[in-house]
Rosetta silent file (secondary structure, phi, psi, omega in degrees, C-alpha in Angstrom):
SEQUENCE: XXXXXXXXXXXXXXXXXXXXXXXXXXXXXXXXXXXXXXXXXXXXXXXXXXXXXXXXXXXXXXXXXXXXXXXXXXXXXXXXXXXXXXXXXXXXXXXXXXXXXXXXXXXXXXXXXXXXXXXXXXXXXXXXXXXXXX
SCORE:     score description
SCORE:     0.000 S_00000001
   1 L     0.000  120.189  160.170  -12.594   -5.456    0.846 S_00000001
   2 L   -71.667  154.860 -170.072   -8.927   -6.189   -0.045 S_00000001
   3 L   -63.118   16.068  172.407   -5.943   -6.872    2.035 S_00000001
   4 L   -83.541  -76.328 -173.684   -4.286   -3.360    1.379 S_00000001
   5 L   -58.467    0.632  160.459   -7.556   -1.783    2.975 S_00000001
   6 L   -99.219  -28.900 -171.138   -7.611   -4.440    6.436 S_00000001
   7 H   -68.839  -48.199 -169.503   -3.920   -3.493    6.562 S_00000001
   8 H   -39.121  -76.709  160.716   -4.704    0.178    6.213 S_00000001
   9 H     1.646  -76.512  179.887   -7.728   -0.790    8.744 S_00000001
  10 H   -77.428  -18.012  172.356   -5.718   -2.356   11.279 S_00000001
  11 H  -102.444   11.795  154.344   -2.721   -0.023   11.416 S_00000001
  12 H   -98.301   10.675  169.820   -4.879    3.021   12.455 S_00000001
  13 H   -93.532  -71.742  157.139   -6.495    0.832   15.019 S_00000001
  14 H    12.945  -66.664 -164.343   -2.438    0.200   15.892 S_00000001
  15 H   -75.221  -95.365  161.039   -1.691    3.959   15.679 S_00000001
  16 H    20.980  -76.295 -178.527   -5.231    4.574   17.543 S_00000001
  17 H   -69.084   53.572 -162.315   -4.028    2.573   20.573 S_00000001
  18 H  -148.797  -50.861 -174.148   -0.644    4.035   20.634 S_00000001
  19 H   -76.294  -42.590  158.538   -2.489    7.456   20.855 S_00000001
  20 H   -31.846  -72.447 -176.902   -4.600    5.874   23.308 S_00000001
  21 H   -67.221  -36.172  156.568   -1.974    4.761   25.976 S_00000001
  22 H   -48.123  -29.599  157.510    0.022    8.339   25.418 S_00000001
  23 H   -57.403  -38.682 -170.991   -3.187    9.562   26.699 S_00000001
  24 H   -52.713  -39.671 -130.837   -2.833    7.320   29.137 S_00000001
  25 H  -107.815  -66.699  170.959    0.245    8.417   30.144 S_00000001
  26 H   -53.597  -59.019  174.453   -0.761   12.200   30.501 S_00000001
  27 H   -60.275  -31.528  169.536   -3.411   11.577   32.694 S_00000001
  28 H   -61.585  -46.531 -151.312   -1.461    9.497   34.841 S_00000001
  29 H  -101.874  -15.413  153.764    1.212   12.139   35.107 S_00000001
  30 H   -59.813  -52.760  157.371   -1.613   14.592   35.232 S_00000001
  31 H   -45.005  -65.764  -98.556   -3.184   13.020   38.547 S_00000001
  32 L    38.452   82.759  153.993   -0.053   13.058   40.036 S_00000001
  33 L    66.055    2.866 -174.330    1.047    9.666   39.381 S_00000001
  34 L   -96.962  179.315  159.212   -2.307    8.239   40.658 S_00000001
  35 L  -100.329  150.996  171.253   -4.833    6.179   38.684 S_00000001
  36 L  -150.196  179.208  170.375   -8.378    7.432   37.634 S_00000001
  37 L   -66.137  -37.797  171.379  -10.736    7.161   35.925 S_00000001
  38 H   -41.101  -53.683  173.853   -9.500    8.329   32.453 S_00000001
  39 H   -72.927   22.376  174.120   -6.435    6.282   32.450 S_00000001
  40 H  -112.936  -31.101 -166.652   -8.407    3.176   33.122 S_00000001
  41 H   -69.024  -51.330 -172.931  -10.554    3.807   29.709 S_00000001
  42 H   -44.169  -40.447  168.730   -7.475    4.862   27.902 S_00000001
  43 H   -46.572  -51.228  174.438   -6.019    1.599   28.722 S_00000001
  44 H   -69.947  -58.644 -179.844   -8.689   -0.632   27.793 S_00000001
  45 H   -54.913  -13.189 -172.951   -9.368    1.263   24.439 S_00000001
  46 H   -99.026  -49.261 -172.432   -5.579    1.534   23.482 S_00000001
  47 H   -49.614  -71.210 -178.109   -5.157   -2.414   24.336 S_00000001
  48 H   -38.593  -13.805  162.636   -8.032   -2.903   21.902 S_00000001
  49 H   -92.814   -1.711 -146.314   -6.257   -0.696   19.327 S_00000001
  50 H  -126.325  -27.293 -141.422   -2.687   -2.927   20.227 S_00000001
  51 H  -116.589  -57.239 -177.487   -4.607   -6.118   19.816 S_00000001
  52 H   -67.051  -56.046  177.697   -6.374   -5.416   16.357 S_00000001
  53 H   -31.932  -46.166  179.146   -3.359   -3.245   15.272 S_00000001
  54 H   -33.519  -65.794  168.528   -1.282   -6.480   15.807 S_00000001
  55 H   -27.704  -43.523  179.785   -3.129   -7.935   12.639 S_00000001
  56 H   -58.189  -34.050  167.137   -1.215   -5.417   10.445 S_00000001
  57 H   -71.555  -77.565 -156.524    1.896   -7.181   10.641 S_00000001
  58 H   -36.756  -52.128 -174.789    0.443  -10.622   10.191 S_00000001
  59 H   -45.962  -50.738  156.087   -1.610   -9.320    6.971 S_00000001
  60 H    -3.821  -90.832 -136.543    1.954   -7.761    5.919 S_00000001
  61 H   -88.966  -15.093  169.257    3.927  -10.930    6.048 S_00000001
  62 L   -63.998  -17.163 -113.128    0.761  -13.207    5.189 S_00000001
  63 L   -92.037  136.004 -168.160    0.395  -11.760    1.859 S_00000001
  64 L    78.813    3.095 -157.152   -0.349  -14.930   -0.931 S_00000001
  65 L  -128.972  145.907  173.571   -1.416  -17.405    1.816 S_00000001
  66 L   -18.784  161.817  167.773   -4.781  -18.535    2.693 S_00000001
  67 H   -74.325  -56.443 -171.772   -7.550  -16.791    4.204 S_00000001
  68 H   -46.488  -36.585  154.901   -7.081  -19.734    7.057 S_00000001
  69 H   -28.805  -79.745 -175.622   -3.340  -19.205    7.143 S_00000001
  70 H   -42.272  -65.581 -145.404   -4.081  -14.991    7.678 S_00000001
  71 H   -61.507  -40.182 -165.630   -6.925  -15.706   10.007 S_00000001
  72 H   -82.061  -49.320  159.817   -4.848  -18.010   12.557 S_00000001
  73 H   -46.571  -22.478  126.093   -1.928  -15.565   12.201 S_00000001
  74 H   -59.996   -6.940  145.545   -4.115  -13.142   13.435 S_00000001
  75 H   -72.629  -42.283 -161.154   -5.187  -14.908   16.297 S_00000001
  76 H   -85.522  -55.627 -149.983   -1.297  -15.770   17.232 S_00000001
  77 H   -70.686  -30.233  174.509   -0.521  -12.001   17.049 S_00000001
  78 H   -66.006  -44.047 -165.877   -3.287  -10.827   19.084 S_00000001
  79 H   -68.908  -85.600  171.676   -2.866  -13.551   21.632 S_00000001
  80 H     6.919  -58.190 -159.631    0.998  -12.430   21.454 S_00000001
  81 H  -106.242   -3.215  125.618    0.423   -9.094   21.865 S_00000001
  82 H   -57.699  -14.569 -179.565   -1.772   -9.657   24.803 S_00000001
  83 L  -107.272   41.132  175.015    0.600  -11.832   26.840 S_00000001
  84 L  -130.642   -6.539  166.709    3.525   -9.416   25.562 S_00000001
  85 L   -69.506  -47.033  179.846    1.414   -6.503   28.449 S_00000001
  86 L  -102.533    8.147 -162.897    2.296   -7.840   31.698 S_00000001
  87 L   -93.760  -72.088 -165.017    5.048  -10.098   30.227 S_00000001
  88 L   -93.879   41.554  154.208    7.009   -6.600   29.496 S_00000001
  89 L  -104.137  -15.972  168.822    5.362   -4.885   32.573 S_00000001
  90 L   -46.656  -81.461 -127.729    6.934   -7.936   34.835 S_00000001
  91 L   -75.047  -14.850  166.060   10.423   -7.000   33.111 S_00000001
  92 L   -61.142  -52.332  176.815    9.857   -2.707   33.138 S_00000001
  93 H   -44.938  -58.089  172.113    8.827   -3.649   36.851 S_00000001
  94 H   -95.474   -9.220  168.646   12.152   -5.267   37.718 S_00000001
  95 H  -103.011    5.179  155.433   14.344   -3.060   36.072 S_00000001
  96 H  -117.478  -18.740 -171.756   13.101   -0.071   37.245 S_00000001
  97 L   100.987  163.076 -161.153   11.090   -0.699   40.380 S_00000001
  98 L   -92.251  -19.258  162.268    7.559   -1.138   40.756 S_00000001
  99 L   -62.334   -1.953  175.143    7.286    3.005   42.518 S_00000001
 100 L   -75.660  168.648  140.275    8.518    4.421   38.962 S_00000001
 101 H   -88.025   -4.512  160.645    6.421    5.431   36.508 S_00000001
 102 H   -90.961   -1.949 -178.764    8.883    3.542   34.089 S_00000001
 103 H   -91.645  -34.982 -168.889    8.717    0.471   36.157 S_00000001
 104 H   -84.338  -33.932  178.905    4.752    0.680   36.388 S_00000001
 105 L   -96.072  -43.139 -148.342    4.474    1.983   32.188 S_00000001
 106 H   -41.616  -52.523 -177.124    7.669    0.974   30.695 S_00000001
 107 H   -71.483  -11.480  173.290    6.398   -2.033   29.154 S_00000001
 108 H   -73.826  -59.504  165.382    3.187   -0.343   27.551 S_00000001
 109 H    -7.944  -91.026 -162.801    5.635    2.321   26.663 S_00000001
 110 H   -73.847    2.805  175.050    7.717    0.150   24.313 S_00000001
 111 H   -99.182   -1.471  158.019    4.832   -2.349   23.146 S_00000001
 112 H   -53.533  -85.224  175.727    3.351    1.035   22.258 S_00000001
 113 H   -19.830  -72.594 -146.853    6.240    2.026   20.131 S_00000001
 114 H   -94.590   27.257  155.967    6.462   -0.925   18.005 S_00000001
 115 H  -107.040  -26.786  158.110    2.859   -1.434   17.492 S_00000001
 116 H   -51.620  -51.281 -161.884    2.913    2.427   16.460 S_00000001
 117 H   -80.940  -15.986 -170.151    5.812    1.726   13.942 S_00000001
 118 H  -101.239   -3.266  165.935    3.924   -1.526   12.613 S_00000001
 119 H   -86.082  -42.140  171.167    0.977    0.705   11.873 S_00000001
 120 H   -52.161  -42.533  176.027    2.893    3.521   10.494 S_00000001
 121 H   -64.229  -51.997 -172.273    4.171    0.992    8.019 S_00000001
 122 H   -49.427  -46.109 -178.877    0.769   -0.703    7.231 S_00000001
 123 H   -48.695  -41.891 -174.714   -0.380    2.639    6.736 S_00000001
 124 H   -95.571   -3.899 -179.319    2.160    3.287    4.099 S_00000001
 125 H   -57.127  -55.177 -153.943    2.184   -0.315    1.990 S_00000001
 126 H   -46.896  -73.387 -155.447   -1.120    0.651   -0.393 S_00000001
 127 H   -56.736  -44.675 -125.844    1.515    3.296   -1.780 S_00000001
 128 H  -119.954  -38.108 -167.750    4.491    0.956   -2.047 S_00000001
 129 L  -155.434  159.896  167.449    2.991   -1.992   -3.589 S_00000001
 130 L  -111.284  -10.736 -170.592    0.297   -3.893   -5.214 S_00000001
 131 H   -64.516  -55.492 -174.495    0.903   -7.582   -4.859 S_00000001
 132 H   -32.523  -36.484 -155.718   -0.808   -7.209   -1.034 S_00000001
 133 H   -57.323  -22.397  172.362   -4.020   -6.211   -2.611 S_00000001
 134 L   -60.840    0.000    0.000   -4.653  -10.563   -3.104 S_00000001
């Protein structure tokens, strides 16, 4: 398989958790504001689409460089984008209060966004170019 088709790969696992935690979101706000069970799966499966998604970027900006190069850059983004959950749920947390729902979601909220926007891109390089395809 070529890198166009792990980027492809990884930025509908990206998009995938994005739709995941928006699920997330809805159920929460569905409960009234409680937790349940749905919104505990949604969590775990959209971090696991946020984690792999992550990879889409690296593959991006890796493009000519080693397989070892890729591979460890994919380890830093994942590990990244796991310590980037409660790292911007501290900072949601103090700038809204920890009784919001933007103080308890904010930071999934926006690492949500921009792991949605780095899939929406991976998703569109195979059209845009061919030099990834190495």
């Amino acid at each position: 398989m070529d890198r166009t088709s792990w980027i492809r790969i990884t930025g509908t696992a990206g998009v995938v958790g994005a739709v995941c935690w928006s699920v997330k979101w809805v159920a929460i706000a569905v409960q009234g504001y409680s937790g349940g069970e749905l919104d505990v799966v949604a969590f775990f499966l959209g971090l696991a689409g946020v984690l792999v998604g992550s990879c889409s970027l690296t593959l991006q900006l890796t493009a000519g460089r080693s397989r070892v190069t890729t591979i460890a850059g994919c380890l830093v983004g994942a590990v990244v984008a796991l310590l980037a959950v409660p790292g911007l749920s501290i900072v949601s947390s103090g700038l809204f209060g920890d009784e919001t729902f933007l103080g308890s979601e904010g930071g999934l909220l926006l690492l949500a966004l921009v792991v949605a926007v780095i899939g929406v891109t991976g998703l569109m390089i195979p059209g845009r170019s061919r030099a990834l395809a190495s």
